[in-house]
PDB file of C-alpha atoms in Angstrom:
ATOM      1  CA  GLU A   1     213.252  98.395 140.744  1.00 73.00           C
ATOM      2  CA  PRO A   2     215.819  96.258 138.878  1.00 75.00           C
ATOM      3  CA  GLU A   3     214.519  92.965 137.619  1.00 90.00           C
ATOM      4  CA  VAL A   4     215.590  89.763 135.946  1.00 94.00           C
ATOM      5  CA  THR A   5     214.296  89.593 132.397  1.00 95.00           C
ATOM      6  CA  GLN A   6     213.774  86.446 130.366  1.00 96.00           C
ATOM      7  CA  THR A   7     213.147  85.823 126.697  1.00 96.00           C
ATOM      8  CA  PRO A   8     211.210  84.403 125.043  1.00 97.00           C
ATOM      9  CA  SER A   9     208.149  84.342 127.259  1.00 96.00           C
ATOM     10  CA  HIS A  10     206.844  81.328 125.358  1.00 97.00           C
ATOM     11  CA  GLN A  11     208.517  79.079 122.824  1.00 97.00           C
ATOM     12  CA  VAL A  12     207.009  76.188 120.937  1.00 97.00           C
ATOM     13  CA  THR A  13     209.414  73.744 119.351  1.00 97.00           C
ATOM     14  CA  GLN A  14     209.443  70.357 117.719  1.00 97.00           C
ATOM     15  CA  MET A  15     210.914  67.384 119.511  1.00 97.00           C
ATOM     16  CA  GLY A  16     214.596  67.021 118.686  1.00 97.00           C
ATOM     17  CA  GLN A  17     215.194  70.721 118.070  1.00 97.00           C
ATOM     18  CA  GLU A  18     217.617  72.879 120.016  1.00 97.00           C
ATOM     19  CA  VAL A  19     216.309  75.691 122.189  1.00 98.00           C
ATOM     20  CA  ILE A  20     218.107  78.620 123.775  1.00 97.00           C
ATOM     21  CA  LEU A  21     216.471  80.453 126.637  1.00 97.00           C
ATOM     22  CA  ARG A  22     217.900  83.833 127.532  1.00 96.00           C
ATOM     23  CA  CYS A  23     218.110  85.719 130.776  1.00 96.00           C
ATOM     24  CA  VAL A  24     219.454  89.116 131.709  1.00 95.00           C
ATOM     25  CA  PRO A  25     220.185  89.044 135.444  1.00 92.00           C
ATOM     26  CA  ILE A  26     220.283  92.174 137.564  1.00 89.00           C
ATOM     27  CA  SER A  27     223.480  93.964 136.664  1.00 85.00           C
ATOM     28  CA  ASN A  28     225.477  93.764 139.900  1.00 83.00           C
ATOM     29  CA  HIS A  29     224.483  90.219 140.770  1.00 87.00           C
ATOM     30  CA  LEU A  30     227.119  87.515 140.959  1.00 85.00           C
ATOM     31  CA  TYR A  31     225.289  84.177 141.264  1.00 87.00           C
ATOM     32  CA  PHE A  32     222.959  82.876 138.602  1.00 90.00           C
ATOM     33  CA  TYR A  33     220.517  80.001 138.552  1.00 93.00           C
ATOM     34  CA  TRP A  34     218.190  78.122 136.278  1.00 96.00           C
ATOM     35  CA  TYR A  35     215.130  76.358 137.612  1.00 96.00           C
ATOM     36  CA  ARG A  36     212.327  74.577 135.870  1.00 96.00           C
ATOM     37  CA  GLN A  37     208.736  73.927 136.829  1.00 96.00           C
ATOM     38  CA  ILE A  38     206.639  71.334 135.083  1.00 95.00           C
ATOM     39  CA  LEU A  39     202.977  72.320 135.091  1.00 92.00           C
ATOM     40  CA  GLY A  40     201.429  71.700 138.492  1.00 89.00           C
ATOM     41  CA  GLN A  41     204.682  70.573 140.087  1.00 90.00           C
ATOM     42  CA  LYS A  42     207.287  72.156 142.300  1.00 89.00           C
ATOM     43  CA  VAL A  43     210.162  74.394 141.296  1.00 92.00           C
ATOM     44  CA  GLU A  44     213.195  72.216 140.505  1.00 92.00           C
ATOM     45  CA  PHE A  45     216.810  73.339 140.689  1.00 92.00           C
ATOM     46  CA  LEU A  46     218.797  72.814 137.503  1.00 95.00           C
ATOM     47  CA  VAL A  47     222.108  74.638 137.819  1.00 94.00           C
ATOM     48  CA  SER A  48     223.952  77.423 139.579  1.00 90.00           C
ATOM     49  CA  PHE A  49     226.662  79.511 137.953  1.00 90.00           C
ATOM     50  CA  TYR A  50     229.320  81.700 139.482  1.00 86.00           C
ATOM     51  CA  ASN A  51     232.499  83.276 138.193  1.00 84.00           C
ATOM     52  CA  ASN A  52     231.813  82.027 134.675  1.00 87.00           C
ATOM     53  CA  GLU A  53     231.502  78.404 135.586  1.00 89.00           C
ATOM     54  CA  ILE A  54     228.960  75.947 136.881  1.00 92.00           C
ATOM     55  CA  SER A  55     229.122  75.668 140.667  1.00 88.00           C
ATOM     56  CA  GLU A  56     226.352  73.120 141.210  1.00 88.00           C
ATOM     57  CA  LYS A  57     224.000  71.121 139.038  1.00 91.00           C
ATOM     58  CA  SER A  58     221.191  68.695 139.671  1.00 92.00           C
ATOM     59  CA  GLU A  59     220.694  65.236 138.238  1.00 92.00           C
ATOM     60  CA  ILE A  60     218.215  66.781 135.811  1.00 93.00           C
ATOM     61  CA  PHE A  61     220.996  68.867 134.266  1.00 95.00           C
ATOM     62  CA  ASP A  62     222.514  66.189 132.055  1.00 93.00           C
ATOM     63  CA  ASP A  63     224.493  66.464 128.821  1.00 93.00           C
ATOM     64  CA  GLN A  64     221.410  67.724 127.048  1.00 95.00           C
ATOM     65  CA  PHE A  65     221.700  71.011 128.925  1.00 97.00           C
ATOM     66  CA  SER A  66     224.347  73.705 128.922  1.00 96.00           C
ATOM     67  CA  VAL A  67     224.677  77.220 130.281  1.00 96.00           C
ATOM     68  CA  GLU A  68     226.888  80.111 129.453  1.00 93.00           C
ATOM     69  CA  ARG A  69     227.332  83.800 130.003  1.00 90.00           C
ATOM     70  CA  PRO A  70     228.677  84.829 126.614  1.00 83.00           C
ATOM     71  CA  ASP A  71     228.910  88.583 126.997  1.00 82.00           C
ATOM     72  CA  GLY A  72     228.873  89.456 130.684  1.00 76.00           C
ATOM     73  CA  SER A  73     225.185  90.308 130.714  1.00 83.00           C
ATOM     74  CA  ASN A  74     223.154  87.516 129.121  1.00 91.00           C
ATOM     75  CA  PHE A  75     222.886  84.146 130.850  1.00 94.00           C
ATOM     76  CA  THR A  76     221.633  81.406 128.574  1.00 96.00           C
ATOM     77  CA  LEU A  77     220.281  77.918 128.961  1.00 97.00           C
ATOM     78  CA  LYS A  78     220.627  75.684 125.920  1.00 97.00           C
ATOM     79  CA  ILE A  79     218.626  72.513 125.576  1.00 97.00           C
ATOM     80  CA  ARG A  80     219.858  70.238 122.811  1.00 95.00           C
ATOM     81  CA  SER A  81     217.547  67.781 121.120  1.00 94.00           C
ATOM     82  CA  THR A  82     214.454  68.646 123.124  1.00 96.00           C
ATOM     83  CA  LYS A  83     212.140  65.932 124.408  1.00 96.00           C
ATOM     84  CA  LEU A  84     208.458  66.035 125.224  1.00 96.00           C
ATOM     85  CA  GLU A  85     209.249  65.942 128.933  1.00 96.00           C
ATOM     86  CA  ASP A  86     211.274  69.138 128.647  1.00 97.00           C
ATOM     87  CA  SER A  87     208.000  71.031 128.364  1.00 97.00           C
ATOM     88  CA  ALA A  88     207.980  73.281 131.409  1.00 97.00           C
ATOM     89  CA  MET A  89     208.395  76.809 132.666  1.00 97.00           C
ATOM     90  CA  TYR A  90     212.056  77.717 132.997  1.00 98.00           C
ATOM     91  CA  PHE A  91     213.002  80.362 135.525  1.00 97.00           C
ATOM     92  CA  CYS A  92     216.227  82.294 135.729  1.00 96.00           C
ATOM     93  CA  ALA A  93     217.262  83.754 139.085  1.00 93.00           C
ATOM     94  CA  SER A  94     220.163  85.716 140.497  1.00 90.00           C
ATOM     95  CA  ILE A  95     221.591  86.756 143.841  1.00 86.00           C
ATOM     96  CA  PRO A  96     223.754  89.789 144.577  1.00 79.00           C
ATOM     97  CA  GLY A  97     226.291  87.762 146.498  1.00 67.00           C
ATOM     98  CA  THR A  98     227.806  90.760 148.165  1.00 59.00           C
ATOM     99  CA  GLY A  99     228.437  90.890 151.858  1.00 47.00           C
ATOM    100  CA  GLY A 100     228.761  87.157 152.350  1.00 45.00           C
ATOM    101  CA  VAL A 101     226.056  84.665 153.097  1.00 45.00           C
ATOM    102  CA  THR A 102     222.571  86.123 153.015  1.00 54.00           C
ATOM    103  CA  GLY A 103     220.615  87.200 150.028  1.00 66.00           C
ATOM    104  CA  GLU A 104     217.348  86.586 148.225  1.00 81.00           C
ATOM    105  CA  LEU A 105     216.865  84.897 144.894  1.00 86.00           C
ATOM    106  CA  PHE A 106     215.471  87.340 142.339  1.00 90.00           C
ATOM    107  CA  PHE A 107     213.445  85.439 139.781  1.00 93.00           C
ATOM    108  CA  GLY A 108     212.471  86.342 136.269  1.00 95.00           C
ATOM    109  CA  GLU A 109     208.954  85.824 134.974  1.00 94.00           C
ATOM    110  CA  GLY A 110     209.932  82.621 133.236  1.00 96.00           C
ATOM    111  CA  SER A 111     210.062  81.174 129.745  1.00 97.00           C
ATOM    112  CA  ARG A 112     207.417  78.631 128.920  1.00 97.00           C
ATOM    113  CA  LEU A 113     208.738  75.879 126.668  1.00 98.00           C
ATOM    114  CA  THR A 114     206.322  73.641 124.822  1.00 97.00           C
ATOM    115  CA  VAL A 115     207.787  70.660 122.992  1.00 97.00           C
ATOM    116  CA  LEU A 116     205.523  69.039 120.417  1.00 96.00           C
TER     117      LEU A 116
ATOM    118  CA  LEU B   1     221.497  69.618 151.813  1.00 54.00           C
ATOM    119  CA  ALA B   2     218.700  70.085 154.314  1.00 62.00           C
ATOM    120  CA  LYS B   3     215.488  68.490 153.067  1.00 83.00           C
ATOM    121  CA  THR B   4     212.307  70.371 153.882  1.00 90.00           C
ATOM    122  CA  THR B   5     208.837  69.073 154.643  1.00 93.00           C
ATOM    123  CA  GLN B   6     205.739  71.258 154.464  1.00 95.00           C
ATOM    124  CA  PRO B   7     202.002  70.595 154.487  1.00 96.00           C
ATOM    125  CA  ILE B   8     200.685  70.174 150.975  1.00 95.00           C
ATOM    126  CA  SER B   9     197.813  72.596 151.378  1.00 96.00           C
ATOM    127  CA  MET B  10     195.997  74.853 153.824  1.00 97.00           C
ATOM    128  CA  ASP B  11     192.713  76.704 153.675  1.00 97.00           C
ATOM    129  CA  SER B  12     191.984  79.939 155.461  1.00 97.00           C
ATOM    130  CA  TYR B  13     189.562  82.851 155.430  1.00 97.00           C
ATOM    131  CA  GLU B  14     190.101  86.516 154.807  1.00 97.00           C
ATOM    132  CA  GLY B  15     191.359  88.374 157.854  1.00 96.00           C
ATOM    133  CA  GLN B  16     192.723  85.295 159.583  1.00 97.00           C
ATOM    134  CA  GLU B  17     196.337  84.575 160.433  1.00 97.00           C
ATOM    135  CA  VAL B  18     197.961  81.752 158.500  1.00 97.00           C
ATOM    136  CA  ASN B  19     200.857  79.806 159.957  1.00 98.00           C
ATOM    137  CA  ILE B  20     202.835  77.404 157.782  1.00 97.00           C
ATOM    138  CA  THR B  21     205.419  75.187 159.437  1.00 96.00           C
ATOM    139  CA  CYS B  22     208.402  73.750 157.612  1.00 95.00           C
ATOM    140  CA  SER B  23     210.492  70.920 159.024  1.00 95.00           C
ATOM    141  CA  HIS B  24     214.211  70.806 158.259  1.00 92.00           C
ATOM    142  CA  ASN B  25     215.708  68.341 160.684  1.00 93.00           C
ATOM    143  CA  ASN B  26     219.177  68.201 159.160  1.00 90.00           C
ATOM    144  CA  ILE B  27     219.738  71.920 158.746  1.00 90.00           C
ATOM    145  CA  ALA B  28     223.420  72.827 158.713  1.00 88.00           C
ATOM    146  CA  THR B  29     225.166  75.506 160.735  1.00 89.00           C
ATOM    147  CA  ASN B  30     225.586  77.882 157.799  1.00 83.00           C
ATOM    148  CA  ASP B  31     222.092  77.393 156.395  1.00 86.00           C
ATOM    149  CA  TYR B  32     219.549  80.171 156.312  1.00 88.00           C
ATOM    150  CA  ILE B  33     215.797  79.675 156.034  1.00 91.00           C
ATOM    151  CA  THR B  34     214.025  81.547 153.288  1.00 91.00           C
ATOM    152  CA  TRP B  35     210.374  81.621 152.282  1.00 94.00           C
ATOM    153  CA  TYR B  36     209.047  82.361 148.840  1.00 95.00           C
ATOM    154  CA  GLN B  37     205.582  82.987 147.447  1.00 96.00           C
ATOM    155  CA  GLN B  38     204.545  81.898 143.970  1.00 96.00           C
ATOM    156  CA  PHE B  39     201.466  82.833 141.997  1.00 95.00           C
ATOM    157  CA  PRO B  40     200.456  80.781 138.936  1.00 89.00           C
ATOM    158  CA  SER B  41     202.665  81.349 135.890  1.00 86.00           C
ATOM    159  CA  GLN B  42     204.996  83.657 137.814  1.00 91.00           C
ATOM    160  CA  GLY B  43     208.427  83.253 139.312  1.00 93.00           C
ATOM    161  CA  PRO B  44     208.755  82.761 143.058  1.00 93.00           C
ATOM    162  CA  ARG B  45     209.025  85.940 145.049  1.00 93.00           C
ATOM    163  CA  PHE B  46     211.019  86.402 148.240  1.00 92.00           C
ATOM    164  CA  ILE B  47     208.983  86.885 151.398  1.00 94.00           C
ATOM    165  CA  ILE B  48     211.343  86.631 154.354  1.00 93.00           C
ATOM    166  CA  GLN B  49     214.620  85.113 155.490  1.00 91.00           C
ATOM    167  CA  GLY B  50     216.039  84.262 158.879  1.00 92.00           C
ATOM    168  CA  TYR B  51     218.683  82.322 160.742  1.00 92.00           C
ATOM    169  CA  LYS B  52     217.314  82.031 164.263  1.00 91.00           C
ATOM    170  CA  THR B  53     214.679  83.438 166.638  1.00 89.00           C
ATOM    171  CA  LYS B  54     212.164  85.787 165.065  1.00 95.00           C
ATOM    172  CA  VAL B  55     212.255  87.964 161.994  1.00 94.00           C
ATOM    173  CA  THR B  56     209.481  90.331 160.978  1.00 95.00           C
ATOM    174  CA  ASN B  57     208.979  92.482 157.921  1.00 93.00           C
ATOM    175  CA  GLU B  58     206.055  94.353 156.419  1.00 93.00           C
ATOM    176  CA  VAL B  59     204.369  91.229 155.068  1.00 93.00           C
ATOM    177  CA  ALA B  60     205.229  88.312 157.355  1.00 96.00           C
ATOM    178  CA  SER B  61     206.962  86.968 160.421  1.00 97.00           C
ATOM    179  CA  LEU B  62     209.286  84.029 160.627  1.00 97.00           C
ATOM    180  CA  PHE B  63     209.666  82.068 163.833  1.00 97.00           C
ATOM    181  CA  ILE B  64     212.668  79.786 164.259  1.00 97.00           C
ATOM    182  CA  PRO B  65     213.135  77.775 167.468  1.00 96.00           C
ATOM    183  CA  ALA B  66     216.507  77.399 169.109  1.00 95.00           C
ATOM    184  CA  ASP B  67     217.225  73.990 167.558  1.00 95.00           C
ATOM    185  CA  ARG B  68     216.418  75.399 164.060  1.00 95.00           C
ATOM    186  CA  LYS B  69     214.897  72.093 162.991  1.00 95.00           C
ATOM    187  CA  SER B  70     211.714  73.802 161.930  1.00 95.00           C
ATOM    188  CA  SER B  71     210.421  77.235 161.083  1.00 96.00           C
ATOM    189  CA  THR B  72     206.998  78.826 160.889  1.00 97.00           C
ATOM    190  CA  LEU B  73     205.931  81.465 158.418  1.00 97.00           C
ATOM    191  CA  SER B  74     203.157  83.629 159.788  1.00 98.00           C
ATOM    192  CA  LEU B  75     200.966  85.694 157.464  1.00 97.00           C
ATOM    193  CA  PRO B  76     198.829  88.123 159.459  1.00 94.00           C
ATOM    194  CA  ARG B  77     195.307  88.969 158.301  1.00 93.00           C
ATOM    195  CA  VAL B  78     195.404  87.269 154.918  1.00 96.00           C
ATOM    196  CA  SER B  79     193.416  88.506 151.958  1.00 96.00           C
ATOM    197  CA  LEU B  80     192.217  86.743 148.814  1.00 96.00           C
ATOM    198  CA  SER B  81     195.360  87.900 147.031  1.00 96.00           C
ATOM    199  CA  ASP B  82     197.489  85.836 149.394  1.00 96.00           C
ATOM    200  CA  THR B  83     196.228  82.674 147.711  1.00 97.00           C
ATOM    201  CA  ALA B  84     199.453  81.165 146.388  1.00 97.00           C
ATOM    202  CA  VAL B  85     202.014  78.434 146.889  1.00 97.00           C
ATOM    203  CA  TYR B  86     204.519  79.081 149.674  1.00 97.00           C
ATOM    204  CA  TYR B  87     207.939  77.455 149.596  1.00 95.00           C
ATOM    205  CA  CYS B  88     210.394  76.971 152.410  1.00 93.00           C
ATOM    206  CA  LEU B  89     213.981  76.853 151.238  1.00 90.00           C
ATOM    207  CA  VAL B  90     216.976  76.001 153.405  1.00 87.00           C
ATOM    208  CA  GLY B  91     220.491  76.512 152.241  1.00 83.00           C
ATOM    209  CA  GLU B  92     223.696  78.448 152.332  1.00 77.00           C
ATOM    210  CA  VAL B  93     222.944  81.512 150.293  1.00 65.00           C
ATOM    211  CA  GLY B  94     225.378  83.674 148.421  1.00 60.00           C
ATOM    212  CA  THR B  95     228.349  81.380 148.270  1.00 61.00           C
ATOM    213  CA  ALA B  96     229.809  79.518 145.366  1.00 55.00           C
ATOM    214  CA  GLY B  97     228.826  75.894 145.153  1.00 55.00           C
ATOM    215  CA  ASN B  98     225.342  76.351 146.558  1.00 68.00           C
ATOM    216  CA  LYS B  99     222.343  74.354 145.402  1.00 72.00           C
ATOM    217  CA  LEU B 100     219.225  76.146 146.538  1.00 79.00           C
ATOM    218  CA  THR B 101     216.526  73.513 146.307  1.00 80.00           C
ATOM    219  CA  PHE B 102     212.822  74.121 146.771  1.00 85.00           C
ATOM    220  CA  GLY B 103     210.617  71.668 148.595  1.00 83.00           C
ATOM    221  CA  GLY B 104     207.116  70.720 147.620  1.00 89.00           C
ATOM    222  CA  GLY B 105     205.506  73.939 148.801  1.00 94.00           C
ATOM    223  CA  THR B 106     202.244  74.614 150.600  1.00 97.00           C
ATOM    224  CA  ARG B 107     199.246  75.660 148.562  1.00 97.00           C
ATOM    225  CA  VAL B 108     197.311  78.245 150.570  1.00 97.00           C
ATOM    226  CA  LEU B 109     193.742  79.007 149.579  1.00 97.00           C
ATOM    227  CA  VAL B 110     192.174  82.081 151.157  1.00 97.00           C
ATOM    228  CA  LYS B 111     188.407  82.037 151.047  1.00 96.00           C
ATOM    229  CA  PRO B 112     186.053  85.016 151.356  1.00 95.00           C
TER     230      PRO B 112
END
């Protein structure tokens, strides 16, 4: 069964450093998402991406964050100048988007980011 | 965006049916209702999706009344492995410009 893959599974970084989290969505999917989950809290929407541009973003997704799909397969989340409160699990998800409205979010296993 | 409200937690016992109700009073015409299951340190996993009335698959049923202001996920005969957090998500899926936002989730504990 096709799956969304994320790397790294765990990254430890120093406060102020830049981090890039990578995702390979399922190949024929059209809509891509990043979510984060702080330990013990709910899953929070960060950004959705379609047709090589951001379609929606939350108030969490400020200038510190950016996303891109550099080569048609990878979907990356960049966090500039990380802060302690960026420590969380980051999930990538995708939706096929074919046939109109319905579809399920396919999630990756997540990348755990620890900022020291 | 339709805000969702779910109970924070529920306890059950093996073999029982678990029903989790989600309120979404301001659901929009084009919104679908989707439920996800999440185990610790894993990504959420799709359980079921519906628009109105009743939907059933191999793992759950979803009941949606005519006004669509709430929905109930029904898990028949739960086992210990069904202990997880269950999220109700309401939104227009599969279109550009969508913001699929999870609510607080319901933590279900299945006891032996």
